[in-house]
Structures are given as C-alpha cells and as structure tokens.
PDB file of C-alpha atoms and ligand atoms in Angstrom:
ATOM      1  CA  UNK S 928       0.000   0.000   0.000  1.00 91.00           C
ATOM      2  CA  UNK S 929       1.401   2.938  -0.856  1.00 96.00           C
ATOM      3  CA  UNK S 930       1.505   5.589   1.821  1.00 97.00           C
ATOM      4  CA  UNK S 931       0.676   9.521   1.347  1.00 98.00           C
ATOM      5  CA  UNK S 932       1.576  12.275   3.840  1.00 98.00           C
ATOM      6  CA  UNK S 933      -1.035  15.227   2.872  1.00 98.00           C
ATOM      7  CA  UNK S 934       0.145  19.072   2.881  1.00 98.00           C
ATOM      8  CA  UNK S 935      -3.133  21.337   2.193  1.00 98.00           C
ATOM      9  CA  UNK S 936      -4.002  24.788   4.054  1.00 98.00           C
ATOM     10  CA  UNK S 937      -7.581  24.132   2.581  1.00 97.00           C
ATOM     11  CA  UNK S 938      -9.654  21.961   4.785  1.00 97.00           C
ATOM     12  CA  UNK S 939     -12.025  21.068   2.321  1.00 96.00           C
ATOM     13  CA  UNK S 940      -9.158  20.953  -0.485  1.00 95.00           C
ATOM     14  CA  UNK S 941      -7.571  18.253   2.407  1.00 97.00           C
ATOM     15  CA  UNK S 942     -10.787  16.688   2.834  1.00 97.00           C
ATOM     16  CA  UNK S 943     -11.300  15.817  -0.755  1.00 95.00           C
ATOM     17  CA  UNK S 944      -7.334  14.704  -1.626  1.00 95.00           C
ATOM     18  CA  UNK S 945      -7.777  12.068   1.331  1.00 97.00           C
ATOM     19  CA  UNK S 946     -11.528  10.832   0.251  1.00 97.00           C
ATOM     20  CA  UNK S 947     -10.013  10.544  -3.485  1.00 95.00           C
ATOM     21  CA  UNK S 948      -7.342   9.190  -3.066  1.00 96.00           C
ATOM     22  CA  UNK S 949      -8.993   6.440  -0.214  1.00 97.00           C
ATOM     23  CA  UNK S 950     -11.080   5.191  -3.096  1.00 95.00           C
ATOM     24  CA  UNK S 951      -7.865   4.879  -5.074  1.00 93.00           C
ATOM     25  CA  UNK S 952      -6.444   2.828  -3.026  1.00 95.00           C
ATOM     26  CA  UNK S 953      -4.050   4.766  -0.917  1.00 97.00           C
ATOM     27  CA  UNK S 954      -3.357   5.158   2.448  1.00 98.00           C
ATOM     28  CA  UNK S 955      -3.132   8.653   3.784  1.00 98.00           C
ATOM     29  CA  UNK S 956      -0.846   8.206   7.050  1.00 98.00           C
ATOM     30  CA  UNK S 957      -1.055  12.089   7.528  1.00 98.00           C
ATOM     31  CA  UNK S 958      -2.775  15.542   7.091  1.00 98.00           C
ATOM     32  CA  UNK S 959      -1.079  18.828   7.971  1.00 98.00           C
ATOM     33  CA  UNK S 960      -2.259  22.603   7.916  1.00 98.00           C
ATOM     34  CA  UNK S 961       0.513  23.739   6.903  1.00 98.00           C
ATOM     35  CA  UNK S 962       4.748  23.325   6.531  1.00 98.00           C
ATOM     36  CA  UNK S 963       5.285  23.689  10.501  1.00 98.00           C
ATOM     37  CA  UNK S 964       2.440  21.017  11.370  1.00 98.00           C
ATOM     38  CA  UNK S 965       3.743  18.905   8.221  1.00 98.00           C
ATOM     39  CA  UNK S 966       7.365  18.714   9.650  1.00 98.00           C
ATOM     40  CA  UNK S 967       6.134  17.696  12.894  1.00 98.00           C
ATOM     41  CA  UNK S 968       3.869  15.030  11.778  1.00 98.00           C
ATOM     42  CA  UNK S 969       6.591  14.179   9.509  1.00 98.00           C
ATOM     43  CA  UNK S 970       9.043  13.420  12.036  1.00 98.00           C
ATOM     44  CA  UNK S 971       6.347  11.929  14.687  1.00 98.00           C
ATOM     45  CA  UNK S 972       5.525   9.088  11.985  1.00 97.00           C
ATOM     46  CA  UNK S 973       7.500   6.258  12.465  1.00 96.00           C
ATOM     47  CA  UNK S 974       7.486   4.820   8.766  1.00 95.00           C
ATOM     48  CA  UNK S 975       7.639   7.778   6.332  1.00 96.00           C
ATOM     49  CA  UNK S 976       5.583   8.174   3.700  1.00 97.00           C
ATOM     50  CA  UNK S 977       5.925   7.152   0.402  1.00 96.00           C
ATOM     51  CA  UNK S 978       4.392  10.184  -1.219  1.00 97.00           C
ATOM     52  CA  UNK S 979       4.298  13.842   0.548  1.00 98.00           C
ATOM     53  CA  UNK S 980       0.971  15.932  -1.799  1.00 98.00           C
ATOM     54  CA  UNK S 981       2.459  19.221  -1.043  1.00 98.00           C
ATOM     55  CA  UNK S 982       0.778  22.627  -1.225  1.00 98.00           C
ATOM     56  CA  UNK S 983       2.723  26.211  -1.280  1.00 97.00           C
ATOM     57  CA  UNK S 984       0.922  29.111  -0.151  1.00 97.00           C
ATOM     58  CA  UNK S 985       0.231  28.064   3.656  1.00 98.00           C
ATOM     59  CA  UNK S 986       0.618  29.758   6.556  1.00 97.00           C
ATOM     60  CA  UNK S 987       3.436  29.825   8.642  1.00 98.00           C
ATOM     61  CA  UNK S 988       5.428  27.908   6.197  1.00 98.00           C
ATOM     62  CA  UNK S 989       5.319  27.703   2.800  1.00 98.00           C
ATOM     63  CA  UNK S 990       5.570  24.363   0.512  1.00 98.00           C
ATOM     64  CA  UNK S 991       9.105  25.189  -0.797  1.00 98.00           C
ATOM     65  CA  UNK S 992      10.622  25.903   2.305  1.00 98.00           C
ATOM     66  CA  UNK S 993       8.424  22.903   3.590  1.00 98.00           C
ATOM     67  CA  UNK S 994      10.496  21.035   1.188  1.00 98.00           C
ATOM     68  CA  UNK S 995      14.157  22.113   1.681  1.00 98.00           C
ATOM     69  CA  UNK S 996      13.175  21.114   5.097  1.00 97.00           C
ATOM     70  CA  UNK S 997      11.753  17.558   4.889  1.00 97.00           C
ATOM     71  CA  UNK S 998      14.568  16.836   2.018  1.00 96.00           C
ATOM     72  CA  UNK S 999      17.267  17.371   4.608  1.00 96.00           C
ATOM     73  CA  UNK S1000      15.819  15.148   7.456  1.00 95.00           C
ATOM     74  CA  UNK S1001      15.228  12.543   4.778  1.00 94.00           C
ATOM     75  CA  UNK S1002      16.806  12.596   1.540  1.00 89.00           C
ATOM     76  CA  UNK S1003      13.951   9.819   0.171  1.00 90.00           C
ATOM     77  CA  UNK S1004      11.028  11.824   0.576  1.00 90.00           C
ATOM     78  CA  UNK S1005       9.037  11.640  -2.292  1.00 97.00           C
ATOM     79  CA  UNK S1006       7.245  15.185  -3.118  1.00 98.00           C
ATOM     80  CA  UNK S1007       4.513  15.898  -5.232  1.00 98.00           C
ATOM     81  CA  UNK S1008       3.998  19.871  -5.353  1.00 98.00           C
ATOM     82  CA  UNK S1009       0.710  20.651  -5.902  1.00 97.00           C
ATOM     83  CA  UNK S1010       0.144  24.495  -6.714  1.00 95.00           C
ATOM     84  CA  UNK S1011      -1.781  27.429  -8.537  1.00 95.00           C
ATOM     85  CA  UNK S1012       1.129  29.658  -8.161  1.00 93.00           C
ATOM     86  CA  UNK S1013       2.963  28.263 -11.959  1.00 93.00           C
ATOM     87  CA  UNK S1014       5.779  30.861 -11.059  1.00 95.00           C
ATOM     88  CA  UNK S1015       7.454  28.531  -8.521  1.00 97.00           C
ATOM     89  CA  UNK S1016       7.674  25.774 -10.653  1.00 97.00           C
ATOM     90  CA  UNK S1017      11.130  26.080 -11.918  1.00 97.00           C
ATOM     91  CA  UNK S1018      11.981  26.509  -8.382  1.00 97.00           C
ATOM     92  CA  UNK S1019      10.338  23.618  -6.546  1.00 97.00           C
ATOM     93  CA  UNK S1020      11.760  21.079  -9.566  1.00 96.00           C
ATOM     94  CA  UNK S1021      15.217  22.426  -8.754  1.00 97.00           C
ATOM     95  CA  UNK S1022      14.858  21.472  -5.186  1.00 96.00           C
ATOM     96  CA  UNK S1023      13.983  17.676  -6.075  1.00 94.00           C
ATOM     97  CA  UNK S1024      10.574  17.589  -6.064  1.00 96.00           C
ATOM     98  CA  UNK S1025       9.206  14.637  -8.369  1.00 96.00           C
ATOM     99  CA  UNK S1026       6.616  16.423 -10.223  1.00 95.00           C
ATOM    100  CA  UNK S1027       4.607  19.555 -10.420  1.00 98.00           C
ATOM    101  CA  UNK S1028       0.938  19.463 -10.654  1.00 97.00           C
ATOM    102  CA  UNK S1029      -0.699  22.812 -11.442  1.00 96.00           C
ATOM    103  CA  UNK S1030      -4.114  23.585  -9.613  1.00 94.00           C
ATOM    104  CA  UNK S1031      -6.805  23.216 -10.911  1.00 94.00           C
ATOM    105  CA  UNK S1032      -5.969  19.102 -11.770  1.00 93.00           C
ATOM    106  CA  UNK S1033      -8.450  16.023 -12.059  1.00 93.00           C
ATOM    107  CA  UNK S1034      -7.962  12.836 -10.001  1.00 89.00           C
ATOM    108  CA  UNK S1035      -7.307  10.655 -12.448  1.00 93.00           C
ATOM    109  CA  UNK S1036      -4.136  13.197 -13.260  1.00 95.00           C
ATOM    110  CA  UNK S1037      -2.794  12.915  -9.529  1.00 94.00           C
ATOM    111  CA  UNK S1038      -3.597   8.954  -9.248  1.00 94.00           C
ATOM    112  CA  UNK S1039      -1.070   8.954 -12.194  1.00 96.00           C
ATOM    113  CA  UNK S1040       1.537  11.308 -11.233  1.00 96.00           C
ATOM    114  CA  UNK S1041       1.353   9.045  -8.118  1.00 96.00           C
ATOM    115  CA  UNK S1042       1.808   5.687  -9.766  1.00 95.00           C
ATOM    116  CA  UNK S1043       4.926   7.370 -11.996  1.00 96.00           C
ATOM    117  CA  UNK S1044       6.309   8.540  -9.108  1.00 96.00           C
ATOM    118  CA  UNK S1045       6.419   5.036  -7.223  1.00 94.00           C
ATOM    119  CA  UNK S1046       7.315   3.268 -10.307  1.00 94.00           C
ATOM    120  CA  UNK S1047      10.421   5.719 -11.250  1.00 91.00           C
ATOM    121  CA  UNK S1048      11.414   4.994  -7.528  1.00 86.00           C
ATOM    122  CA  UNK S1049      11.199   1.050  -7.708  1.00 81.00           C
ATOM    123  CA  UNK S1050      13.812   1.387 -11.189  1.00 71.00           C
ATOM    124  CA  UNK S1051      15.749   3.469  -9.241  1.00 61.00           C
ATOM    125  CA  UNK S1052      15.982   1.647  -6.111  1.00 57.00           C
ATOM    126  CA  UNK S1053      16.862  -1.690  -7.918  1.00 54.00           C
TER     127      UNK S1053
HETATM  128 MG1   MG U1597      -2.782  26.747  -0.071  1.00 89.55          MG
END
C-alpha cells in the first residue's frame, strides 16, 4: 500500500485529496495545515511516507521551504507539489521535487503522477 503524507491549508481541499485518493487505493498516514504542522507530523511518523501531496501558499510555512526542510531530514522523501502559483515551478523542480501538478488538476491526473512517481522509484531503487 502505498503511503501519502497530505500538505493542504484548505480543509475542504484536504478533505477531498484524502476521500479521493482512499477510493484509489491509498493510504493517507497524515494531514497537515501547513509546513510547521507537516514537519512535525513528519518526524512523529515512524514509517515515512511514500508520497508527501504538497501545497505552497500556507501559513506559517510555505511548501518550498516545507520542502528544503523535509529533504534534509530525509533525503527519500518523495514530493509531489501541488500548486496554482505556476511561477514557482522552476523553483520547486530544482529542489527535487518529483513532479509539479498545477491547480486546478483532475484525479485521475494525480492517481497517475502518483503511480509514476512510485514506479520511477522502484527502477531506481533496484
Ligand atoms: Mg494553499
């Protein structure tokens, strides 16, 4: 089961990502506020996630810094970034992010960014 870590200041954006992506098939191990809450949780889980969904604009700490951040305590973190804001694109793929899903996107387009993303890994990792 593939495991997803979700990082969404909307509530009902959050809400939605985790009912989604349930009937997909996934297993959402976490759901943070913002980049603060996400580093916590982050840290607190004992087995990381496979996948982190990560927003940018949030409170307190935004989804590139969020990034830099979770990259450096674990090198294998696996982030999707998931924003409106195109402009920080370039930025977020230069900090070794896995993909880049402009908002709005359908489900069907993050179930498959997903799978890529795990099945890229697996190639890698053997
Ligand atoms: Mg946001």
């Amino acid at each position: 089961l593939t495991s997803i870590l979700i990082v969404e200041d909307d509530i009902y954006l959050q809400k939605l990502y985790e009912m989604m992506l349930k009937t997909q098939g996934f297993e959402i191990i976490g759901k943070a506020g913002n980049g603060s809450e996400a580093i916590n949780i982050f840290k607190s889980l004992p087995n990381k996630p496979d996948i982190v969904l990560m927003d940018h604009r949030m409170p307190i700490k935004n989804g590139i810094d969020t990034t830099l951040e979770l990259t450096r305590l674990n090198s294998n973190t696996k982030i999707i970034f998931i924003s409106a804001d195109n402009s920080v694109k370039k930025r977020a793929l230069s900090i070794g992010v896995k993909c880049f899903i402009e908002k709005p996107f359908s489900i069907d387009q993050l179930n498959n960014e997903i799978k890529k993303v795990i099945e890229n890994s697996k190639v890698v990792n053997n």
